[in-house]
Each structure stands twice: as C-alpha cells, then as structure tokens.
Amino acid sequence: MPMSADRAPVTRMLNPRSIAIVGASRDPDKLGGKVLANLKGRFPGPLFCVNPKAAADGADAAGVTWVAEPAHVPDGIDVAVLAVPAGVAAELLGRGPLAPDLGGVVVLAEAAGNASERRAFEAVVAAYARSSGTRVLGPNSSGFRNYGAELFATFAGDVGPGSRRLGTGSGGPRVSLLSQSGAMLAYLGGTLLMDRGVELGYVVDTGNEIDVDAAECLSFLVSQRAERVGLVLEGTPDWRRFRESVAAAHAAGVDVVALQVGRSVEGRAISASHTGAVGGTAGAFRTVVEAAGATCASDESAFLDALTVPRRLVADRPRRVLLGSFSGGMNALIVDQLADRGLHLARLDPDKPEGANPADFGPAALRDTTSIAELLRAGADPEIGATVLFTGHVTAMDRVGAEVLGVIADGAAALTHPVVVIGRRPAGWDRPLPPNLVMVEEPRSAVRSLAHAFGPPPEDSGSSAADDATPADATLDVLPWPEAETLLRAAGLGVPLTRVVANADDAAAAARALGWPVVMKADAPGLLHRARLGLVAVGIRNEQDARDRFEALVDGARSAGLRGATVLVQQYADAETELFVGIRLADAFGPTMILSYGGGDVEAGQRLRIQLPVPLPRDAARRALCRLGVESPEVAASVERLGELAVAIPDASVLEINPLRISAAHPGGMAVDCVILRTGTREGDRHAP
C-alpha cells in the first residue's frame, strides 16, 4: 500500500526546476541515453547526469553537468530519474538518501524474474521512500511528461528529438492522463488523442504505485486546474483515497473519464503479474467511478471519445447540430446516431446561402469550397451547439485535402462551439488546428464525443414505425435481407444489387464485381437498426478497405451480442432525394403508412411527416409526395406497390424502407434498406382477433 498520506506533496517532483538522471548515457540507444535525449535542449533548468564512467565531472557543450556519483549532485534537486537496472537501483536505494533534500525519485526499472524477486525489489523501494521521506514514482514507471512545459522525464520514443508528437499547436484546453501502463499512455495519448487534435497536459505513469499512486496524482492535477483527466487503471491500492480523489475532482469541475483494464479473471491475472495491482470487477469499478461523478468508459474507443470535446465548449448551448458531408448517405447515418443521443439538427433559413441542414457538398466542393465556408458561417447562430463535417478521404488527398481542411480550419476559428471533422489530414499537414476543432475517423466517435460533452439528453424520442423496439433483439422475427429483397423485386421495386459474404476475401471480390463505391452492412436475426449499432459502412472504394470493413462489421455485430450475423455488400445507389416509407400493419385501427424525408431526418423528427391509411386511397400517394416536393408518377407507383406488398406479406406487422433513393437513373426509387417485422414476436404487434 502506498505511503503518500501525510507526506510531502508531489508538486515539486512533477513540476521540477532541476533534474538528475542516474545512469545517464551519451548513447541514445541506452535507457539513460533516451531519457537524456528527451530532456536535453528542452528542459530549461539545471540537468545533472550521473554515470561512474563519465570521462570527467563538469558541464558539456549542451550545458549538461556530468558527475560520477549521486553524492556529487548539488543539494535540493527536485527529481532524480533512476535509469538503471533493478539490481543497481536496489543497491543505490539501499544506501540511503540519494542526495540531500531530494524532492522525488522516478524508478524506471522493474525486477526481472519471478514474483518473489519483484516483491523483494519493491520492498527496497518502499523502505527507501519510508526512511528518506523522498517521494517515489514507480517502480516499473516510464516516467512523466508535461506537454505544456515540454518536459519529458521519460525514456519513451514518441517524444524523442525531432518528434512531431509534442503538441498540436492549437493552444486549446489540455487533457491529462494517469495510468499504471506507460505503453498505453503513449498510444492512447501521444498517438490517438494527438491525432485527433487534442492537446495533452500532464501524462504520468504511476507504475507499481509503491508510494505515489493515481489518486494522489489526480489531486495534484486538480491543484493545477486540469480540465479533463483520463484514468487507465488496473487496480488501486487504496480504494478510499481513490473514491475521495475522484469525488473531489468532480466537485472541482474536472471531467474525469476512467477506463479499467483487467476486469476479467484472465485480465486480473495479467494485471497482477504486470504491476502487482489487484483488479476489481467491472461492476464494482463502474459503481465507484460513477457514484463519484466521473464517467466509466466501456473500452478504449469510448475512453478517447469522452476526452475529445471539452464540456465547456458546449456549456449552456442548445443540443442542435450543424451537419455537412460529401455523402448524403453519411449524413443519414450521422443523423441517426445523433438522434439516438438526443442531439438534433439545427433549423436553418432555406432562403439564406447556407441552405439546407444537413448539407450535401457533393463533388462540386472539390473545385469550389464556397458551400463549406457558407455552412460554417451559419454556425455563428447561437442556437447551434456544435458542427459536424464528414470529409472522409477528401481531406486525406494532397492538394485538394489541404485546401478543404484549410477552409474548415478558417471557418472553425471564427466559431466558439466545437467543430468535429470526420476524416483524415493530408500528408505533410503541419498547420495548427483551432482549439475548438478536432478530427476523428468514424462517425460514431464524432457523435459519442459530442454526446459526452453535452451530457445526457433530457429525454429520448423516436418516430419510425419500429422505434418502439430495441436496435437488435433476437426474439424479434425480422425478415432476413435476402428474403426481403426477393419480395421487393417481385413487387416491381428497385433494389440495389447485393451480395451476402462469409469472409473478408469474399467481401473484396463481391465489391469488385459490383463496382466501386459500395456499401457494407451487417445482417442478423432480430436486427432492426443497423446504423444505431454502427453496423453500416459507406464509401468503400478499394479491396483492402472492403476487407477491413468486413472485419469491423463482424466485430461490431459480435460486440452487440448478435448471433448468426452475415455481411451484405451492396451496390451504391446515388440519390437526388431520399424518402422514408414506413407501414404499420398491426394496429387496432388498421394499417397506416408514414411518408417523410428519408435517411436520418425522419429519426430526428425535424421535417414533414405524412400519415396515410393503407390500402392507399386513390391518388393519395401522388398528393402526399407533392407535399414533400416530389412530383413523380414513378415514385408514386412505387409507394402504392409498397402498400400492396405490405398487406400481402403473411403476418407482417411493420414494413420500413429507409431510404428510398430517387435519382434520374432510378426514377421509381431504389429501396436501399428494408425492415420487415412479422407478428408473434411482440405482444403489442399482434393482430386483434
């Protein structure tokens, strides 16, 4: 158990003005050489290197002072980093205080060998901390970082000389991280969060927590006015102090997000061998964290998403979102996911230049970015709480991508709310992003990031015919897509060519045969809402992407608890207009049809919804479509055929087409997705006798 109660605070160690490296080396491939390389030329204070093989005591050309023994270090050094093997570290610590008035020691080493040898080494470290009064971080720590001060007391290579991962340059609010695993810190923070444009603050690896633990470091971060803190923990040696520190951080307005590793029996065994931490069950961890006012992340993706958008950027703002994309289908997917989180589209004045929300930029924006700039200017409306832009591969393109991202960055800089871009930066992009702009690679991450920042919605709502069901429930009798496709074709409806595939290679072959781009979806018994579970992938343009998306969809279906899942590869159907057609047949007052704008708009409940009795009265489809701005006898005929089909399917309770995509190539529309729910699965859907 750590001994940090009633001991000197860690402030001096984590905000040092002077540093000694015991075991320093001029060889950058050695442990002490890596620590030196990360500090030399950046740390502004006195830097002392201890190595008995040093040629001579004194300062070198870089202003680093070399000494042969720790005793030669001046009094009052704030922190000493022990970059030596465990055996050497044990010998040095066993002698007593390394130097007079030493503020702290970072022990990088972990004892090799079995558990008893590790415990013996930890006992030496604990005895040193107890007898000397010096604070100890570790053992088995990679060190600590303070990105704001460019202080990197670590051997990690991702912050080495010439590294571009020292910060985004945005000057935005920073995220601090605490963990018992240095490798996870480097990957989650130094790689993934920075790739999103998130600035890092303090990053501390507490290692085996013989003295200083995560709870005390969290209290330190509160004292440093941290705004967001991520905790990645395998266990805690003092659960009372952990609870108190998390609760105090929450009370101080710090957004704390915690991720537990080692939740399973096997995981706890690995944690015990890694840090000696005794991990707890997932339920207990979540209970403690959430009771203290923090967020418990289910996995590393949710952890990153919760740390991406600062809450203060959306404080007191309406839950209204401005949305733009290079894909109408992606707009629909994002609106679905926003609605699931209680976030809805902002209403724009159709007479103004920015036009509709969501905006479909289309290929024209690759040549003229005016439509993107106009949409961002509309974000100045105080009734808009956030902006989401899907650029996908566009911003990864060299010249065009840099131009598009530059326009987005300029527009975001004029706004005070968060702007989340779904896409990748072009190669060689080195321009700092505005502090309110972040980039993610998946729509789900964009939506979850905003949902965490806004907090829980006041209430959930839905409007489609099957919305009273969960996104997936194996007890529901949902007609599989191949059977639904057969019925639609037999009724004379247009349906995109679709292939059912069983593995990644088949997916690539099917996509190649159908022609690029393609759409891929998971299909499984009881699956009603693919988009809500993130089981739709659009804009797939090459075989490797098809293979990757196949694996991602299979993993997503498995994570959602779906059994017997398959993957559909579908020809992409372009659209000038998208419609929603939903028919509920098992109602006490008879079958009814809902017509509305398609994609995700119907889910958000933002546009006109027209309800009609089924069978449709004469000319009812045409008149209803005219109210939606669709004057097409071909589409009216398709809607009428859908009504006839729905009542002809034995035991059908719900038939939904969302979207029905209409274009010059498909004037009668293409039924891109279909849900046919049969009775006998839910009591409320049974026909009256």
Short mmCIF file of N, CA and C in Angstrom, two decimals, residues 166-297:
data_model
loop_
_atom_site.label_atom_id
_atom_site.label_comp_id
_atom_site.label_asym_id
_atom_site.label_seq_id
_atom_site.Cartn_x
_atom_site.Cartn_y
_atom_site.Cartn_z
N LEU A 166 4.65 16.40 -30.09
CA LEU A 166 4.86 17.19 -28.88
C LEU A 166 3.70 18.12 -28.60
N GLY A 167 2.73 18.13 -29.48
CA GLY A 167 1.56 19.00 -29.30
C GLY A 167 1.01 19.39 -30.64
N THR A 168 -0.24 19.78 -30.67
CA THR A 168 -0.88 20.15 -31.92
C THR A 168 -0.66 21.61 -32.27
N GLY A 169 -0.24 22.40 -31.28
CA GLY A 169 -0.02 23.81 -31.52
C GLY A 169 -1.27 24.64 -31.50
N SER A 170 -2.41 24.03 -31.11
CA SER A 170 -3.67 24.78 -31.14
C SER A 170 -3.82 25.72 -29.96
N GLY A 171 -3.11 25.42 -28.87
CA GLY A 171 -3.27 26.22 -27.67
C GLY A 171 -4.59 25.96 -26.96
N GLY A 172 -5.25 24.87 -27.32
CA GLY A 172 -6.54 24.55 -26.74
C GLY A 172 -6.43 23.92 -25.37
N PRO A 173 -7.57 23.66 -24.74
CA PRO A 173 -7.58 23.03 -23.42
C PRO A 173 -6.95 21.65 -23.49
N ARG A 174 -6.23 21.31 -22.43
CA ARG A 174 -5.42 20.10 -22.45
C ARG A 174 -6.09 18.95 -21.71
N VAL A 175 -5.74 17.74 -22.11
CA VAL A 175 -6.17 16.52 -21.45
C VAL A 175 -4.96 15.92 -20.74
N SER A 176 -5.10 15.62 -19.45
CA SER A 176 -4.05 14.95 -18.70
C SER A 176 -4.42 13.48 -18.52
N LEU A 177 -3.41 12.62 -18.46
CA LEU A 177 -3.63 11.19 -18.38
C LEU A 177 -2.82 10.58 -17.24
N LEU A 178 -3.43 9.63 -16.56
CA LEU A 178 -2.76 8.87 -15.50
C LEU A 178 -2.98 7.40 -15.77
N SER A 179 -1.91 6.62 -15.61
CA SER A 179 -2.05 5.19 -15.86
C SER A 179 -0.94 4.43 -15.15
N GLN A 180 -1.16 3.13 -15.01
CA GLN A 180 -0.12 2.24 -14.50
C GLN A 180 0.62 1.55 -15.64
N SER A 181 0.34 1.99 -16.87
CA SER A 181 0.98 1.41 -18.05
C SER A 181 1.49 2.51 -18.96
N GLY A 182 2.81 2.64 -19.07
CA GLY A 182 3.38 3.68 -19.91
C GLY A 182 3.09 3.48 -21.38
N ALA A 183 3.07 2.22 -21.83
CA ALA A 183 2.81 1.96 -23.25
C ALA A 183 1.39 2.40 -23.63
N MET A 184 0.43 2.17 -22.74
CA MET A 184 -0.94 2.60 -23.03
C MET A 184 -1.03 4.12 -23.07
N LEU A 185 -0.30 4.79 -22.18
CA LEU A 185 -0.30 6.24 -22.19
C LEU A 185 0.25 6.78 -23.51
N ALA A 186 1.36 6.19 -23.96
CA ALA A 186 1.98 6.67 -25.19
C ALA A 186 1.05 6.46 -26.38
N TYR A 187 0.34 5.33 -26.40
CA TYR A 187 -0.52 5.04 -27.54
C TYR A 187 -1.82 5.83 -27.49
N LEU A 188 -2.52 5.75 -26.35
CA LEU A 188 -3.81 6.42 -26.26
C LEU A 188 -3.66 7.94 -26.31
N GLY A 189 -2.65 8.46 -25.62
CA GLY A 189 -2.47 9.90 -25.56
C GLY A 189 -1.55 10.43 -26.64
N GLY A 190 -0.29 9.97 -26.60
CA GLY A 190 0.71 10.51 -27.51
C GLY A 190 0.45 10.20 -28.97
N THR A 191 -0.41 9.23 -29.25
CA THR A 191 -0.72 8.90 -30.63
C THR A 191 -2.18 9.24 -30.96
N LEU A 192 -3.12 8.53 -30.36
CA LEU A 192 -4.51 8.63 -30.80
C LEU A 192 -5.15 9.97 -30.47
N LEU A 193 -5.02 10.45 -29.24
CA LEU A 193 -5.62 11.74 -28.91
C LEU A 193 -4.98 12.87 -29.70
N MET A 194 -3.65 12.83 -29.84
CA MET A 194 -2.99 13.89 -30.60
C MET A 194 -3.38 13.84 -32.07
N ASP A 195 -3.60 12.63 -32.60
CA ASP A 195 -4.07 12.54 -33.99
C ASP A 195 -5.41 13.24 -34.17
N ARG A 196 -6.19 13.31 -33.10
CA ARG A 196 -7.49 13.97 -33.17
C ARG A 196 -7.38 15.49 -33.04
N GLY A 197 -6.20 15.98 -32.70
CA GLY A 197 -6.04 17.41 -32.50
C GLY A 197 -6.23 17.81 -31.06
N VAL A 198 -6.17 16.85 -30.13
CA VAL A 198 -6.33 17.13 -28.71
C VAL A 198 -4.97 17.43 -28.10
N GLU A 199 -4.87 18.54 -27.39
CA GLU A 199 -3.63 18.89 -26.70
C GLU A 199 -3.52 18.10 -25.39
N LEU A 200 -2.32 17.61 -25.10
CA LEU A 200 -2.08 16.90 -23.85
C LEU A 200 -1.45 17.83 -22.83
N GLY A 201 -1.71 17.54 -21.57
CA GLY A 201 -1.10 18.28 -20.46
C GLY A 201 -0.11 17.38 -19.74
N TYR A 202 -0.41 17.02 -18.50
CA TYR A 202 0.43 16.08 -17.75
C TYR A 202 0.08 14.65 -18.15
N VAL A 203 1.09 13.82 -18.29
CA VAL A 203 0.91 12.40 -18.55
C VAL A 203 1.84 11.67 -17.58
N VAL A 204 1.26 10.92 -16.64
CA VAL A 204 2.04 10.32 -15.56
C VAL A 204 1.79 8.82 -15.53
N ASP A 205 2.89 8.07 -15.57
CA ASP A 205 2.84 6.61 -15.42
C ASP A 205 3.21 6.29 -13.98
N THR A 206 2.22 5.86 -13.19
CA THR A 206 2.47 5.61 -11.77
C THR A 206 3.08 4.24 -11.50
N GLY A 207 3.15 3.38 -12.52
CA GLY A 207 3.82 2.10 -12.35
C GLY A 207 3.18 1.24 -11.28
N ASN A 208 4.02 0.66 -10.42
CA ASN A 208 3.53 -0.27 -9.39
C ASN A 208 3.01 0.43 -8.13
N GLU A 209 3.10 1.74 -8.10
CA GLU A 209 2.48 2.55 -7.03
C GLU A 209 2.91 2.14 -5.63
N ILE A 210 4.20 2.00 -5.42
CA ILE A 210 4.70 1.71 -4.08
C ILE A 210 4.52 2.91 -3.15
N ASP A 211 4.63 4.10 -3.70
CA ASP A 211 4.43 5.32 -2.90
C ASP A 211 3.37 6.20 -3.55
N VAL A 212 3.73 6.90 -4.60
CA VAL A 212 2.79 7.79 -5.29
C VAL A 212 1.81 6.95 -6.11
N ASP A 213 0.52 7.22 -5.95
CA ASP A 213 -0.47 6.48 -6.71
C ASP A 213 -1.32 7.43 -7.56
N ALA A 214 -2.22 6.84 -8.35
CA ALA A 214 -3.04 7.64 -9.27
C ALA A 214 -3.95 8.60 -8.52
N ALA A 215 -4.45 8.19 -7.37
CA ALA A 215 -5.35 9.06 -6.60
C ALA A 215 -4.64 10.35 -6.20
N GLU A 216 -3.39 10.24 -5.74
CA GLU A 216 -2.66 11.45 -5.34
C GLU A 216 -2.33 12.30 -6.56
N CYS A 217 -1.99 11.65 -7.67
CA CYS A 217 -1.69 12.41 -8.88
C CYS A 217 -2.94 13.13 -9.39
N LEU A 218 -4.10 12.51 -9.23
CA LEU A 218 -5.34 13.18 -9.63
C LEU A 218 -5.55 14.43 -8.78
N SER A 219 -5.30 14.34 -7.49
CA SER A 219 -5.42 15.52 -6.63
C SER A 219 -4.44 16.60 -7.05
N PHE A 220 -3.23 16.20 -7.45
CA PHE A 220 -2.26 17.16 -7.96
C PHE A 220 -2.79 17.86 -9.20
N LEU A 221 -3.40 17.10 -10.12
CA LEU A 221 -3.91 17.69 -11.35
C LEU A 221 -5.05 18.67 -11.07
N VAL A 222 -5.85 18.37 -10.07
CA VAL A 222 -6.90 19.32 -9.68
C VAL A 222 -6.27 20.62 -9.22
N SER A 223 -5.17 20.52 -8.47
CA SER A 223 -4.49 21.73 -7.99
C SER A 223 -3.87 22.53 -9.13
N GLN A 224 -3.59 21.85 -10.25
CA GLN A 224 -3.02 22.51 -11.42
C GLN A 224 -4.10 23.00 -12.40
N ARG A 225 -5.36 22.98 -11.94
CA ARG A 225 -6.50 23.45 -12.73
C ARG A 225 -6.71 22.64 -14.02
N ALA A 226 -6.54 21.34 -13.91
CA ALA A 226 -6.81 20.47 -15.05
C ALA A 226 -8.29 20.54 -15.41
N GLU A 227 -8.59 20.41 -16.68
CA GLU A 227 -9.98 20.46 -17.15
C GLU A 227 -10.53 19.07 -17.42
N ARG A 228 -9.70 18.22 -18.05
CA ARG A 228 -10.11 16.85 -18.35
C ARG A 228 -8.97 15.90 -17.97
N VAL A 229 -9.33 14.79 -17.33
CA VAL A 229 -8.33 13.81 -16.89
C VAL A 229 -8.83 12.42 -17.26
N GLY A 230 -7.96 11.65 -17.90
CA GLY A 230 -8.26 10.26 -18.21
C GLY A 230 -7.47 9.34 -17.30
N LEU A 231 -8.14 8.37 -16.71
CA LEU A 231 -7.50 7.39 -15.84
C LEU A 231 -7.57 6.02 -16.51
N VAL A 232 -6.42 5.34 -16.64
CA VAL A 232 -6.40 3.97 -17.13
C VAL A 232 -5.78 3.14 -16.01
N LEU A 233 -6.61 2.35 -15.35
CA LEU A 233 -6.19 1.69 -14.12
C LEU A 233 -6.39 0.19 -14.19
N GLU A 234 -5.47 -0.52 -13.57
CA GLU A 234 -5.62 -1.96 -13.40
C GLU A 234 -6.18 -2.28 -12.02
N GLY A 235 -5.98 -1.41 -11.07
CA GLY A 235 -6.47 -1.58 -9.71
C GLY A 235 -6.06 -0.36 -8.90
N THR A 236 -6.39 -0.35 -7.63
CA THR A 236 -5.96 0.75 -6.77
C THR A 236 -5.57 0.19 -5.42
N PRO A 237 -4.45 0.63 -4.86
CA PRO A 237 -4.01 0.11 -3.56
C PRO A 237 -4.77 0.71 -2.39
N ASP A 238 -5.49 1.80 -2.61
CA ASP A 238 -6.21 2.45 -1.52
C ASP A 238 -7.54 2.94 -2.08
N TRP A 239 -8.58 2.09 -1.98
CA TRP A 239 -9.84 2.44 -2.63
C TRP A 239 -10.50 3.64 -1.98
N ARG A 240 -10.31 3.86 -0.69
CA ARG A 240 -10.92 5.02 -0.03
C ARG A 240 -10.36 6.31 -0.61
N ARG A 241 -9.02 6.39 -0.71
CA ARG A 241 -8.42 7.61 -1.25
C ARG A 241 -8.80 7.78 -2.73
N PHE A 242 -8.91 6.67 -3.46
CA PHE A 242 -9.31 6.76 -4.86
C PHE A 242 -10.70 7.37 -4.98
N ARG A 243 -11.65 6.88 -4.20
CA ARG A 243 -13.01 7.43 -4.24
C ARG A 243 -13.01 8.91 -3.89
N GLU A 244 -12.27 9.25 -2.83
CA GLU A 244 -12.25 10.65 -2.38
C GLU A 244 -11.65 11.57 -3.43
N SER A 245 -10.57 11.12 -4.09
CA SER A 245 -9.91 11.99 -5.07
C SER A 245 -10.78 12.18 -6.30
N VAL A 246 -11.47 11.13 -6.76
CA VAL A 246 -12.35 11.27 -7.91
C VAL A 246 -13.52 12.20 -7.58
N ALA A 247 -14.10 12.03 -6.39
CA ALA A 247 -15.21 12.89 -5.98
C ALA A 247 -14.77 14.35 -5.86
N ALA A 248 -13.57 14.57 -5.31
CA ALA A 248 -13.06 15.94 -5.18
C ALA A 248 -12.79 16.56 -6.54
N ALA A 249 -12.28 15.77 -7.48
CA ALA A 249 -12.05 16.28 -8.84
C ALA A 249 -13.37 16.67 -9.49
N HIS A 250 -14.37 15.83 -9.34
CA HIS A 250 -15.68 16.14 -9.91
C HIS A 250 -16.26 17.42 -9.29
N ALA A 251 -16.11 17.54 -7.98
CA ALA A 251 -16.62 18.73 -7.30
C ALA A 251 -15.91 19.99 -7.77
N ALA A 252 -14.65 19.86 -8.20
CA ALA A 252 -13.87 21.00 -8.69
C ALA A 252 -14.15 21.29 -10.16
N GLY A 253 -15.05 20.54 -10.77
CA GLY A 253 -15.39 20.78 -12.17
C GLY A 253 -14.51 20.06 -13.17
N VAL A 254 -13.70 19.11 -12.71
CA VAL A 254 -12.83 18.36 -13.62
C VAL A 254 -13.63 17.21 -14.23
N ASP A 255 -13.55 17.07 -15.54
CA ASP A 255 -14.21 15.98 -16.25
C ASP A 255 -13.29 14.76 -16.19
N VAL A 256 -13.62 13.80 -15.34
CA VAL A 256 -12.79 12.61 -15.16
C VAL A 256 -13.41 11.44 -15.92
N VAL A 257 -12.59 10.79 -16.75
CA VAL A 257 -13.02 9.62 -17.51
C VAL A 257 -12.10 8.46 -17.14
N ALA A 258 -12.68 7.35 -16.72
CA ALA A 258 -11.88 6.22 -16.24
C ALA A 258 -12.11 4.99 -17.10
N LEU A 259 -11.02 4.27 -17.35
CA LEU A 259 -11.06 3.01 -18.09
C LEU A 259 -10.36 1.96 -17.26
N GLN A 260 -11.06 0.87 -16.98
CA GLN A 260 -10.45 -0.21 -16.21
C GLN A 260 -9.96 -1.29 -17.15
N VAL A 261 -8.75 -1.76 -16.92
CA VAL A 261 -8.23 -2.93 -17.63
C VAL A 261 -7.99 -4.02 -16.60
N GLY A 262 -8.11 -5.27 -17.01
CA GLY A 262 -8.00 -6.36 -16.06
C GLY A 262 -9.32 -6.62 -15.35
N ARG A 263 -10.45 -6.50 -16.09
CA ARG A 263 -11.76 -6.72 -15.47
C ARG A 263 -12.10 -8.20 -15.40
N SER A 264 -11.61 -8.97 -16.37
CA SER A 264 -11.93 -10.39 -16.41
C SER A 264 -10.99 -11.16 -15.50
N VAL A 265 -11.30 -12.43 -15.28
CA VAL A 265 -10.42 -13.27 -14.45
C VAL A 265 -9.03 -13.34 -15.07
N GLU A 266 -8.99 -13.58 -16.39
CA GLU A 266 -7.68 -13.66 -17.06
C GLU A 266 -6.98 -12.31 -17.03
N GLY A 267 -7.77 -11.22 -17.22
CA GLY A 267 -7.17 -9.89 -17.21
C GLY A 267 -6.60 -9.53 -15.85
N ARG A 268 -7.29 -9.92 -14.78
CA ARG A 268 -6.78 -9.63 -13.44
C ARG A 268 -5.47 -10.36 -13.18
N ALA A 269 -5.35 -11.57 -13.73
CA ALA A 269 -4.10 -12.31 -13.56
C ALA A 269 -2.95 -11.60 -14.26
N ILE A 270 -3.22 -11.05 -15.44
CA ILE A 270 -2.17 -10.32 -16.17
C ILE A 270 -1.80 -9.05 -15.41
N SER A 271 -2.80 -8.34 -14.89
CA SER A 271 -2.53 -7.12 -14.12
C SER A 271 -1.66 -7.42 -12.91
N ALA A 272 -1.98 -8.51 -12.23
CA ALA A 272 -1.20 -8.87 -11.04
C ALA A 272 0.26 -9.13 -11.39
N SER A 273 0.49 -9.74 -12.55
CA SER A 273 1.87 -10.01 -12.95
C SER A 273 2.55 -8.78 -13.52
N HIS A 274 1.74 -7.81 -13.99
CA HIS A 274 2.30 -6.61 -14.61
C HIS A 274 2.71 -5.58 -13.57
N THR A 275 1.75 -5.17 -12.75
CA THR A 275 2.02 -4.10 -11.78
C THR A 275 1.83 -4.53 -10.34
N GLY A 276 1.34 -5.75 -10.15
CA GLY A 276 1.02 -6.17 -8.80
C GLY A 276 -0.32 -5.66 -8.33
N ALA A 277 -1.05 -4.94 -9.21
CA ALA A 277 -2.34 -4.38 -8.83
C ALA A 277 -3.37 -5.49 -8.73
N VAL A 278 -4.24 -5.36 -7.76
CA VAL A 278 -5.33 -6.31 -7.61
C VAL A 278 -6.57 -5.69 -8.23
N GLY A 279 -6.90 -6.12 -9.44
CA GLY A 279 -8.03 -5.53 -10.14
C GLY A 279 -9.35 -5.98 -9.55
N GLY A 280 -10.36 -5.16 -9.71
CA GLY A 280 -11.69 -5.49 -9.23
C GLY A 280 -12.60 -5.84 -10.38
N THR A 281 -13.83 -6.17 -10.05
CA THR A 281 -14.80 -6.50 -11.08
C THR A 281 -15.26 -5.23 -11.78
N ALA A 282 -15.76 -5.41 -13.01
CA ALA A 282 -16.21 -4.25 -13.78
C ALA A 282 -17.36 -3.54 -13.10
N GLY A 283 -18.28 -4.32 -12.52
CA GLY A 283 -19.42 -3.71 -11.87
C GLY A 283 -19.04 -2.83 -10.70
N ALA A 284 -18.10 -3.30 -9.87
CA ALA A 284 -17.67 -2.51 -8.71
C ALA A 284 -16.96 -1.25 -9.16
N PHE A 285 -16.10 -1.36 -10.17
CA PHE A 285 -15.36 -0.20 -10.67
C PHE A 285 -16.33 0.85 -11.20
N ARG A 286 -17.27 0.43 -12.03
CA ARG A 286 -18.24 1.38 -12.59
C ARG A 286 -19.06 2.03 -11.48
N THR A 287 -19.48 1.25 -10.50
CA THR A 287 -20.28 1.79 -9.41
C THR A 287 -19.53 2.88 -8.67
N VAL A 288 -18.26 2.61 -8.33
CA VAL A 288 -17.45 3.56 -7.58
C VAL A 288 -17.20 4.83 -8.40
N VAL A 289 -16.82 4.64 -9.66
CA VAL A 289 -16.47 5.78 -10.52
C VAL A 289 -17.69 6.67 -10.75
N GLU A 290 -18.81 6.07 -11.12
CA GLU A 290 -19.99 6.87 -11.44
C GLU A 290 -20.60 7.49 -10.20
N ALA A 291 -20.51 6.80 -9.05
CA ALA A 291 -21.02 7.39 -7.81
C ALA A 291 -20.23 8.63 -7.42
N ALA A 292 -18.95 8.68 -7.82
CA ALA A 292 -18.11 9.83 -7.53
C ALA A 292 -18.29 10.96 -8.54
N GLY A 293 -19.13 10.74 -9.55
CA GLY A 293 -19.41 11.79 -10.52
C GLY A 293 -18.60 11.72 -11.79
N ALA A 294 -17.80 10.67 -11.96
CA ALA A 294 -16.95 10.54 -13.15
C ALA A 294 -17.63 9.64 -14.18
N THR A 295 -17.00 9.51 -15.34
CA THR A 295 -17.50 8.67 -16.42
C THR A 295 -16.68 7.40 -16.49
N CYS A 296 -17.35 6.27 -16.58
CA CYS A 296 -16.66 4.98 -16.74
C CYS A 296 -16.77 4.56 -18.19
N ALA A 297 -15.65 4.48 -18.90
CA ALA A 297 -15.65 4.11 -20.31
C ALA A 297 -15.67 2.60 -20.46
#
